[in-house]
Every structure is written in C-alpha cells, then in structure tokens.
Coordinates of C-alpha atoms in Angstrom, one line a residue:
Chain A
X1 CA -21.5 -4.5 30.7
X2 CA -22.1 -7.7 32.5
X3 CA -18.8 -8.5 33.7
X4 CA -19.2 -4.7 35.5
X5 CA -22.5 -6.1 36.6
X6 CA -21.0 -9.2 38.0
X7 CA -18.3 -6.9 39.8
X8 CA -20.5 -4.8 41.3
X9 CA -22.7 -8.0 42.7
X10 CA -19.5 -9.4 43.9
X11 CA -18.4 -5.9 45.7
X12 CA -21.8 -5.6 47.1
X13 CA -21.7 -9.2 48.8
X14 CA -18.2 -9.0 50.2
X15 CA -19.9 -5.6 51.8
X16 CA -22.9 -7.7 53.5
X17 CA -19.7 -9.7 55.2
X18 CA -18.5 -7.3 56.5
X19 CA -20.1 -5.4 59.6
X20 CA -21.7 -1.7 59.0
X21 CA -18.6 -0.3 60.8
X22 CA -16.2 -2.1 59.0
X23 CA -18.2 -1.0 55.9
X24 CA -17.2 2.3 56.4
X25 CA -14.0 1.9 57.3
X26 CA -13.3 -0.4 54.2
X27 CA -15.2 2.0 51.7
X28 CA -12.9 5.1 53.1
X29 CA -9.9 2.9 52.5
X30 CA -10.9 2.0 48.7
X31 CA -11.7 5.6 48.6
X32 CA -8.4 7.0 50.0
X33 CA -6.4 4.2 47.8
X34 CA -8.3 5.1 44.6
X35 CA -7.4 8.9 45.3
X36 CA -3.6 8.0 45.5
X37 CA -3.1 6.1 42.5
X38 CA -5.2 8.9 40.6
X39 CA -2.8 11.6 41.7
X40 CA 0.4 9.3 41.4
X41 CA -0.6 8.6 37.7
X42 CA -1.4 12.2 36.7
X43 CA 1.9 13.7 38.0
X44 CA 3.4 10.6 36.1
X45 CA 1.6 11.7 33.0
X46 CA 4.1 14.8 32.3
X47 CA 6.7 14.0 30.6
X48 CA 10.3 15.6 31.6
X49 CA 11.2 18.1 29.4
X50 CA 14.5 18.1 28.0
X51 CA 16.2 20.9 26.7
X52 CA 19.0 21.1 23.5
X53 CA 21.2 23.2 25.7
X54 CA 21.1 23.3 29.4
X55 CA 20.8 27.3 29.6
X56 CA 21.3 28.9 32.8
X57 CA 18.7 31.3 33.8
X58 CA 20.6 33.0 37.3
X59 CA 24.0 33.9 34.8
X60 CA 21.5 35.7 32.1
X61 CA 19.5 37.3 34.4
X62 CA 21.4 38.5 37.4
X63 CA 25.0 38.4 36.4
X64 CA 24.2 40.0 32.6
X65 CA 21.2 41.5 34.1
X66 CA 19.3 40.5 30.7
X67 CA 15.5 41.6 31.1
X68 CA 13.3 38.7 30.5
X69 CA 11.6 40.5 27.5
X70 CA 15.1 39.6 25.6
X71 CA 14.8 36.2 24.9
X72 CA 10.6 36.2 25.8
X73 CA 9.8 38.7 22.9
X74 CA 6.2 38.4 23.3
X75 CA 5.8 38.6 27.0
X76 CA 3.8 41.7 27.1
X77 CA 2.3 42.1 23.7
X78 CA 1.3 38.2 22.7
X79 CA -0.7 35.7 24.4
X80 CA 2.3 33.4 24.3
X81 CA 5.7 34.8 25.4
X82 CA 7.6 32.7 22.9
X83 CA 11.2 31.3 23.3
X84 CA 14.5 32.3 22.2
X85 CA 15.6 30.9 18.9
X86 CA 20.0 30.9 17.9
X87 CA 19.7 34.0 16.6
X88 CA 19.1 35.4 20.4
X89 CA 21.9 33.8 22.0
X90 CA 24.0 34.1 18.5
X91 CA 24.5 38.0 19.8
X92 CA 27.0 37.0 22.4
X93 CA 27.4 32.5 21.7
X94 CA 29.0 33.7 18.3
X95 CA 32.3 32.9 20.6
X96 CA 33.2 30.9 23.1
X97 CA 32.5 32.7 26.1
X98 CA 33.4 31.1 29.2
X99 CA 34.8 27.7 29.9
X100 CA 32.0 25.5 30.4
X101 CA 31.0 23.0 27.6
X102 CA 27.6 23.7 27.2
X103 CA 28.5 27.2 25.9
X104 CA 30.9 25.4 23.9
X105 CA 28.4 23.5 22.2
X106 CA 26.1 26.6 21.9
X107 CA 28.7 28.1 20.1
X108 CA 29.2 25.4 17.9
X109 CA 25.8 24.9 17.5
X110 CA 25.6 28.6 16.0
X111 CA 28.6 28.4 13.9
X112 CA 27.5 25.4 12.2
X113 CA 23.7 27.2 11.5
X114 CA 21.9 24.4 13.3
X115 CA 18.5 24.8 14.6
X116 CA 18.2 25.7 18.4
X117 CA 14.8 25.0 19.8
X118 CA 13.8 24.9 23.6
X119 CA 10.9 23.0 24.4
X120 CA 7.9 24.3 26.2
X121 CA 7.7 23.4 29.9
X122 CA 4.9 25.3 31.3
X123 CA 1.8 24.2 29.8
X124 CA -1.5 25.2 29.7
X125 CA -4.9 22.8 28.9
X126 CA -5.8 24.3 25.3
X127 CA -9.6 24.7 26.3
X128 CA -8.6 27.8 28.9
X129 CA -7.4 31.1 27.8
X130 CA -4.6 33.0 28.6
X131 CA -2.7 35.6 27.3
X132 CA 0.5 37.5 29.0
X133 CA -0.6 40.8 27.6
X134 CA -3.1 41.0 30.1
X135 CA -1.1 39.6 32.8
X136 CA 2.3 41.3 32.2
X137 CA 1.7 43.9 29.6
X138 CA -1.0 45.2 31.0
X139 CA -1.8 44.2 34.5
X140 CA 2.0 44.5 35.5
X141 CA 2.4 41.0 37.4
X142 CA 5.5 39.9 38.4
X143 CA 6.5 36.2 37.1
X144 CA 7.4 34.9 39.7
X145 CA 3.4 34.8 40.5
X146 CA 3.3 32.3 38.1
X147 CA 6.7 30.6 36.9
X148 CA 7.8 30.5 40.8
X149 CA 11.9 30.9 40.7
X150 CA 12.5 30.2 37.3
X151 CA 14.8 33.1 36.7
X152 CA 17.5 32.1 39.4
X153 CA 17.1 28.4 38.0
X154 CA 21.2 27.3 37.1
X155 CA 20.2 24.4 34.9
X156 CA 16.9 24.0 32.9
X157 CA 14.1 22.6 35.3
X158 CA 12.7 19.5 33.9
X159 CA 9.0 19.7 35.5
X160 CA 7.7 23.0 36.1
X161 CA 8.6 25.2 39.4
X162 CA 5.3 25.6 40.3
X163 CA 1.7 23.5 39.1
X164 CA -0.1 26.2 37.0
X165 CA -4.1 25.1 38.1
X166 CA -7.1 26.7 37.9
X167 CA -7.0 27.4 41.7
X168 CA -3.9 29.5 41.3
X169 CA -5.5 31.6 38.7
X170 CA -8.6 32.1 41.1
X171 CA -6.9 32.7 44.5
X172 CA -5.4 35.8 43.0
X173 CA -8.5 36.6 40.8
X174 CA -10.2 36.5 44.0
X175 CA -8.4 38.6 46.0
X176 CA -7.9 41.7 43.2
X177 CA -12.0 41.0 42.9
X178 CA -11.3 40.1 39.4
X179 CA -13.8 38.0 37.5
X180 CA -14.4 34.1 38.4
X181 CA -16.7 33.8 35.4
X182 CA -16.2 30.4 34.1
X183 CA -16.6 31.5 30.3
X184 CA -13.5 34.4 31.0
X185 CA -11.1 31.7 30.9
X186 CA -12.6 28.8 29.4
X187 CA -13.3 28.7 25.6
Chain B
X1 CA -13.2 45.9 37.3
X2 CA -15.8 46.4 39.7
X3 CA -17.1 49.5 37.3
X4 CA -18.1 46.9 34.9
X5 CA -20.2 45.3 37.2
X6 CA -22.7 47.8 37.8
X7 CA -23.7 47.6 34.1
X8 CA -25.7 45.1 32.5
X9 CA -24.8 44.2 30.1
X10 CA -26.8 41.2 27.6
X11 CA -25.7 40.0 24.5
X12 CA -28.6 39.4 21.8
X13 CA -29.2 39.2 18.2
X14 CA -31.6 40.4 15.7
X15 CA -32.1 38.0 12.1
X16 CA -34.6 40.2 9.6
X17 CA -35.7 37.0 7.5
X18 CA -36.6 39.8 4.7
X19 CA -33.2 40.0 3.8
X20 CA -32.2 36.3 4.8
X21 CA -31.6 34.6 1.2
X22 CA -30.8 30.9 3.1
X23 CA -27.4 31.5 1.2
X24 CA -25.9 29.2 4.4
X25 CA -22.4 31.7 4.3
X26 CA -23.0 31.9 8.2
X27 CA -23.4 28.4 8.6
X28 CA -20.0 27.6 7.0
X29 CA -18.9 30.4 8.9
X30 CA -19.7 29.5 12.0
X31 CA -18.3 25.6 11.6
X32 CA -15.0 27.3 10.2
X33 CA -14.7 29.6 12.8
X34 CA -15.8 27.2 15.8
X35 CA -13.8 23.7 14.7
X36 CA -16.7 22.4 13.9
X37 CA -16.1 18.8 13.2
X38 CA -18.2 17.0 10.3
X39 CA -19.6 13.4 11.1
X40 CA -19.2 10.6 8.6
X41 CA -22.7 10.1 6.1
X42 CA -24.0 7.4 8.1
X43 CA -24.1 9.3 11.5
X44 CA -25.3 12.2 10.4
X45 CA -28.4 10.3 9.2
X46 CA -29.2 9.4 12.6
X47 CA -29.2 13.4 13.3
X48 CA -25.7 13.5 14.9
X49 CA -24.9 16.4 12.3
X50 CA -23.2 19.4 14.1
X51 CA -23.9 23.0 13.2
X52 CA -24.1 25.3 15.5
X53 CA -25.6 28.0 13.4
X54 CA -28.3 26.0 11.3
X55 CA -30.4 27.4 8.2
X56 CA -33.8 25.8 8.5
X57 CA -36.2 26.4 5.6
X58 CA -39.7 26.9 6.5
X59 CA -42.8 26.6 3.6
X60 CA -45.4 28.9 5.2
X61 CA -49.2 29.0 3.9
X62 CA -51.1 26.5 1.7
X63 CA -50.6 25.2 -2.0
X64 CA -50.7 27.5 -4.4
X65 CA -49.7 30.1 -1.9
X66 CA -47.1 29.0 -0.4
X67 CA -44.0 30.7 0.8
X68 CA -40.6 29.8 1.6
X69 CA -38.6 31.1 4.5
X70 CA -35.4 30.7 5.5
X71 CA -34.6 30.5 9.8
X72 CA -31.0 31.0 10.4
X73 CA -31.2 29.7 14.0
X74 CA -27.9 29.4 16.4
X75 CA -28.3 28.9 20.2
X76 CA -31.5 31.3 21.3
X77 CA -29.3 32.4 24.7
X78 CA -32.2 32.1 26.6
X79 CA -32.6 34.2 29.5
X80 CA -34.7 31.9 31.1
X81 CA -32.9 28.8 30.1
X82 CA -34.6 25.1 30.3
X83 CA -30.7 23.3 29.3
X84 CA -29.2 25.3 32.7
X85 CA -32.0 23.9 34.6
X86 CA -31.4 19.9 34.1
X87 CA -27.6 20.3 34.4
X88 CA -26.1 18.4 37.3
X89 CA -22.9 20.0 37.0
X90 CA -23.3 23.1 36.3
X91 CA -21.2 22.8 33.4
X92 CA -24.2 25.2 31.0
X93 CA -25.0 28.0 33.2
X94 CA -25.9 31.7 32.2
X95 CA -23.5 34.4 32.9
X96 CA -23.9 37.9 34.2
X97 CA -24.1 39.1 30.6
X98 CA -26.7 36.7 29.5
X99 CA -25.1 34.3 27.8
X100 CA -25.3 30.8 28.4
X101 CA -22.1 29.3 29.0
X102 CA -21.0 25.6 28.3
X103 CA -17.8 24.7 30.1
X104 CA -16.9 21.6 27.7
X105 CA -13.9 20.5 30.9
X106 CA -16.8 20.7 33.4
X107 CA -19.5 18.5 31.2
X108 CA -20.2 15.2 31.9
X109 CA -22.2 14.4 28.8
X110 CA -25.5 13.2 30.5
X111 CA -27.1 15.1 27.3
X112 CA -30.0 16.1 29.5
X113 CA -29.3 19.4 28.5
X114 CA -29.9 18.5 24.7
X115 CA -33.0 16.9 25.5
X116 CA -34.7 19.5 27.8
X117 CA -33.6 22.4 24.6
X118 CA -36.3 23.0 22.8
X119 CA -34.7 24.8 19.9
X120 CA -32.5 21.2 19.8
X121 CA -29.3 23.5 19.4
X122 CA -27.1 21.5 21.6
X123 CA -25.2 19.1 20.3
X124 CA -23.3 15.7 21.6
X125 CA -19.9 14.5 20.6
X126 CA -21.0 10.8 20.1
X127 CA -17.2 10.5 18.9
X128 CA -14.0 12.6 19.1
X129 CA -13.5 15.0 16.0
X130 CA -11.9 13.6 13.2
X131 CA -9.8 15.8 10.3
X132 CA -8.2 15.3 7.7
X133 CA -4.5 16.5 8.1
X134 CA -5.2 19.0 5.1
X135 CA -8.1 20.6 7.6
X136 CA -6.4 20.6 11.0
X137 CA -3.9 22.9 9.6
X138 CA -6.8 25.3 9.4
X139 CA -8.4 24.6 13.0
X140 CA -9.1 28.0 14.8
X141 CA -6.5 28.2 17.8
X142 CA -8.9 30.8 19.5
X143 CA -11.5 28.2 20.3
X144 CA -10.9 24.8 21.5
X145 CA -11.5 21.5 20.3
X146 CA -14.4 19.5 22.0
X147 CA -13.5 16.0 22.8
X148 CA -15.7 12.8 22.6
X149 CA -18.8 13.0 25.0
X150 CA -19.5 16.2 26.0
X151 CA -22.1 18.8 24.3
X152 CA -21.3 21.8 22.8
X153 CA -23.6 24.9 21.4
X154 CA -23.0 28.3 19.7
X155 CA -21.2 30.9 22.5
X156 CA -22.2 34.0 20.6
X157 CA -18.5 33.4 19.4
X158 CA -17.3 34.3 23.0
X159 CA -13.6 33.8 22.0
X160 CA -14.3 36.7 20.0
X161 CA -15.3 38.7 23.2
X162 CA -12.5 37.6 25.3
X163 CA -10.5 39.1 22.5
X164 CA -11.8 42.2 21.8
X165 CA -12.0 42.9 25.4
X166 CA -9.2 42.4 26.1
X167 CA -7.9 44.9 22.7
X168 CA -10.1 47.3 24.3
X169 CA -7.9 47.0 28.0
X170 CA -4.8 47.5 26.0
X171 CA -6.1 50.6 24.5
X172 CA -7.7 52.1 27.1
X173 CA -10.6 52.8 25.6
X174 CA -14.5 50.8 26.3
X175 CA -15.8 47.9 24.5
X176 CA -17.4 49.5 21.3
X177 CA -20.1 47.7 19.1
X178 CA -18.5 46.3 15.9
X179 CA -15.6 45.3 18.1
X180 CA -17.3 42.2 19.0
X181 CA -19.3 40.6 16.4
X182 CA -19.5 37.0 16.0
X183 CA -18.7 35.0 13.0
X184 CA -22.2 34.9 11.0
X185 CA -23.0 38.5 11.3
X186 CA -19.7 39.1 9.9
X187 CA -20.0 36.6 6.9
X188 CA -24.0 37.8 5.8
X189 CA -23.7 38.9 2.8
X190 CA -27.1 40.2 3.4
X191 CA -26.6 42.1 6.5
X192 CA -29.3 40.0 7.6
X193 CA -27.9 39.1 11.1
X194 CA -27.0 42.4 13.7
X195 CA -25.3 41.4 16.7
X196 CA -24.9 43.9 20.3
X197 CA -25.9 44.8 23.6
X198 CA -29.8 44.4 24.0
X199 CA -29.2 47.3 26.8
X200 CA -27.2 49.4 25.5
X201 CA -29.5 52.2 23.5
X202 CA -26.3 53.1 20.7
X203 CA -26.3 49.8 20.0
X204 CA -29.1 48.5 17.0
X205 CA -30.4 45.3 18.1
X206 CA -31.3 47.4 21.1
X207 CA -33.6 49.8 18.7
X208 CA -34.2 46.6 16.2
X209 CA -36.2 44.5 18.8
X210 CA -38.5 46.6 19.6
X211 CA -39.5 46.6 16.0
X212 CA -43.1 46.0 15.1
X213 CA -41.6 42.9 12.9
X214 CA -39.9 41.5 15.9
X215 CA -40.9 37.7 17.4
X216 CA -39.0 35.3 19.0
X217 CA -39.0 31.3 18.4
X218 CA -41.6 29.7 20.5
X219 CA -42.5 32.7 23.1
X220 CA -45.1 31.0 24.9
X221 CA -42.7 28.4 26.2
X222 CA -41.4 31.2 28.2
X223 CA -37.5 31.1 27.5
X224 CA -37.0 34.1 27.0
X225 CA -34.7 33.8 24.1
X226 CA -32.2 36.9 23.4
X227 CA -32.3 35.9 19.6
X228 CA -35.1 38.1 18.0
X229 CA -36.3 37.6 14.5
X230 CA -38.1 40.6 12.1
X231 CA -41.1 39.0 10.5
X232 CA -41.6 39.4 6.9
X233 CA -43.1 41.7 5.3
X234 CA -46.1 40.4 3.4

C-alpha cells in the first residue's frame, strides 16, 4: 500500500516538471502504451491449439461434399456442436485412402483402436450462454457468421478464424432487433 | 421478437408461511443448483456465509405466547430497486421483465450494492470458490461460477428461463407456467413457494398476491419487492 503511495507521489511530482501541455501529451502516451501491452498480452494469452491429426476441412466439405452436421452431431439440437471422435472418420480412414501421411496415420490410428480427440478452438467465456440450437437449429444462421472460413480451411487453424466477442454477437442482434438484454446471454 | 415486447411481462413469487415448515430443502436447493460455494468456519462467522435463498426464523409475540415463524427469503426483485441505484457500472440493473440482473463480468465489487440492500441478499466473493474435487464434479454447467470480488444474488434461477425459453422456440409453442420454475419452488416439499408472471391472470401468484394474507418485507421503504409473502393465519 505504501510503496503504491510512494509511486503515485513520485508520478505526481515528475508531472509538476513537466509543463501543462506536456502533461497532456505525456499522460496520452502512458495511456496509449498501457493500451498496447494490454492487447499484446491478451492475444498472447491463447494458447495455439494443436490438433492429433491435421484434418482438412476444404477435401471433407467440398470435394466429399460431407454436411457439417456429419462430424458436428449436435449442431442444431445441442448447445455445443461437439467434435468428431475415430468412430466418424473410422467409416471411410478404416483404409488408407489417398497418399498423404496424415491419412496414413489416421488410419493407423483406427486400426490400432487409439483414442482420437480434437481439441476445442473456438471458445467461449463460461459465464455467457450460447447454444447452436438457437442459432442453427432454429434461427437458420449460416456458420460462416461465426466460424468465418473454417470449412475451406486445408490444415487445422491454430487460433480461431475470426474473435468470437460480445460485439459480434450484438451487431447482428442489433440489426434482426433481437434482444441486447444483458441477462439473455450472461448467466 | 418484437411480439414479445409488447407484453409485460414480471416475474414474482408468492411464500404462504402457513405451510412453510423452515425444513431449509430450498436452501440446499438453491446453493446446489446455483454453485454456491461454502466459506471456511472462521469466515462465515464474520457473516461472509453465502445463500442466496436463506431460511430466517422469526419468534413473533411475547413469552408465553410466542410463535415461531419461518421467512424463506431469496433476493425481493425489487421493482424499485435501492442496489441498481448505487451501482457505478451498471453491472445490477432491472430488466424489462422485472428482474434485477447482476452481470458478475461487468461488476467491479465496490459492494455498494450490498450495502444500500436492505433485505442484505447480496453477497461478496471476499475469496474465489473453493471445492473439493469430489463437489466440482457436481457444479451446475447452466450457471457460472462467480470469481473472487464480485457480488452475486438469487436471479429467480434465470438460467432456468433462458432454457425453457428457448424449449419453448424449438417447439413452437409460448412460454407456459411450470416451464419456468426456479429451484426452491421445485424442491418445497410444502408447496409453500409458487413461482410466475405477476401479469399474467392464468398464472397463481398473479391471483395469490392479491390475497388478503399477502405483505411484502418492509413496504414502507418503498421497494416495491416482487416477492409477496401470505401472512399466517392466527
């Protein structure tokens, strides 16, 4: 307590120095640097996400023309859309299809009856709720609202496509004249 | 959407202390339900003890004819509430269906909010929530948990709402009374506690507060509270 006493003494004596002009000018850039380092750090703070097998959204999707409901089970009857498990990709994987080595190992993987299981990406603060029932089962929304181009991603994405913040859930709450009710999404 | 606007809608509660036996089943379910953290023996001696529904006991009259009531007393939802008043923040606000709303993300924990209640049903984190591994497995997922320094307060069980309305989407069909009922009306064995839409005439606590048995904790202050209780009988 004192030391932050002492500080702000100190802070407020290097201000008198200074002329009121410069003042502001010095303020702003403490202000502008404090800013920075806050965002730098909190990007910083998410981990990369690895994945077991680098699975390859674009082939599935476009190529094989797999809906997303396939490997998402829960998409549009869950809050959570859920990821696929071996016994999804175990349908086709059960042989080597292609050349590549990943599939290879997917293969293997299956054959041997070891555990596949992705990792979350997108992530969500646990004191808001959500639920893709309402979103896709019911309200229809495309993905790509949310998840930006995940479905023609080649190789798994490592941060998320697109920041999932509370302004992104209100611009388009806004604009449907949904509700902005604070207590709708936070619990 | 904008259909639901046009009608009010306000959540309230009706407790007939007749049939209240102070059994405490909603008070255990309501800290079940809500991840309701217990503080060590020490703290809650200094009156940091959590509960968001409370029991309070109550000896009415004078020796040798006295009487013992029992209060069950969760968060009055005041409709003209003092904590939304003193909030910098606007992290306790009341929403367009009456209830009064604590966004634990927006709160700063200035616990002016506590202190201007005067029911004293908001409660401060002085410490993050502590469980024993054999408990966290049984931590609701609907509600989340509160972290050091901010306040938290019964929401009418609003997780439940979000819930059942959003049942009710998927079926097509409107919100209907027992699909949103919070934790302690559901555990009264008693059927002490009836929960609904103080506007809406099918529902009972709209008939039940007009009752001739109904008062509300300290009216004069003006609050407004959207708890009612039914008197006893004498």
């Amino acid at each position: 307590m004192s030391s932050r006493l002492a500080l702000s003494r100190g802070f407020s004596t290097v201000l008198t120095w200074l002329s009121p002009r410069r003042r502001l000018v010095w303020l702003l850039g403490v202000a502008v640097l404090v800013v920075a380092t806050a965002t730098v750090l909190r990007a910083a703070r998410q981990a990369p996400v690895s994945q077991p097998i680098a699975f390859n959204h674009l082939i599935h999707t476009r190529d094989l023309e797999l809906g997303c409901e396939f490997c998402h089970k829960y998409v549009r009857s869950g809050a959570h859309s859920g990821l696929p498990d071996a016994e999804n990709c175990s349908l086709c994987h059960r042989v080597q299809l292609g050349t590549s080595e990943e599939a290879a190992k997917l293969t293997k993987m299956i054959n041997d009856g070891e555990p596949l299981q992705f990792n979350k990406l997108f992530r969500l603060a646990d004191h808001v709720f959500y639920t893709h029932r309402r979103h896709v089962g019911i309200a229809k929304l495309e993905c790509q609202n949310c998840h930006g181009a995940i479905a023609d991603t080649e190789q798994p994405p490592t941060r998320p496509l697109v920041q999932i913040t509370m302004n992104l859930c209100l611009d388009c709450h806004r604009k449907r004249e949904l509700t902005v009710d604070c207590n709708a999404c936070h619990r | 959407m904008r259909e639901r606007a046009r009608i009010v809608t306000r959540w309230g509660m009706v407790i007939d202390l007749d049939r209240c036996t102070g059994c405490v089943a909603c008070e255990v379910a309501c800290k079940s339900e809500n991840n309701i953290a217990t503080v060590p023996p020490d703290q809650a001696a200094m009156g940091r003890a959590k509960s968001w529904m409370k029991v309070v006991a109550e000896v009415e009259g004078e020796f040798p004819d006295t009487s013992l009531h029992f209060y069950p007393r969760p968060c009055m939802q005041c409709d003209n509430p003092p904590c939304v008043k003193v909030c910098p923040v606007a992290a306790t606000y009341i929403n367009d269906e009456g209830t009064v709303a604590q966004i634990y993300a927006r709160c700063i924990g200035c616990r002016y909010c506590a202190n201007a209640c005067p029911y004293t049903v908001k409660y401060f984190n002085w410490y993050g929530p502590e469980w024993a591994d054999s408990e966290r497995q049984h931590l609701n997922p609907d509600v989340s948990v509160r972290p050091k320094g901010v306040i938290e307060k019964c929401t009418f069980c609003h997780h439940r709402l979000q819930q059942a309305r959003e049942d009710a989407r998927a079926e097509g069909r409107v919100l209907r009374e027992e699909d949103y009922q919070p934790a302690c009306q559901e555990a009264c064995p008693t059927a002490a506690i009836v929960f609904g839409d103080l506007e809406n005439s099918t529902h009972r606590v709209r008939q039940l507060k007009d009752d001739p048995r109904s008062m509300r904790l300290m009216e004069d202050l003006g609050t407004a509270p959207k708890v009612y209780y039914l008197r006893p009988r004498e």
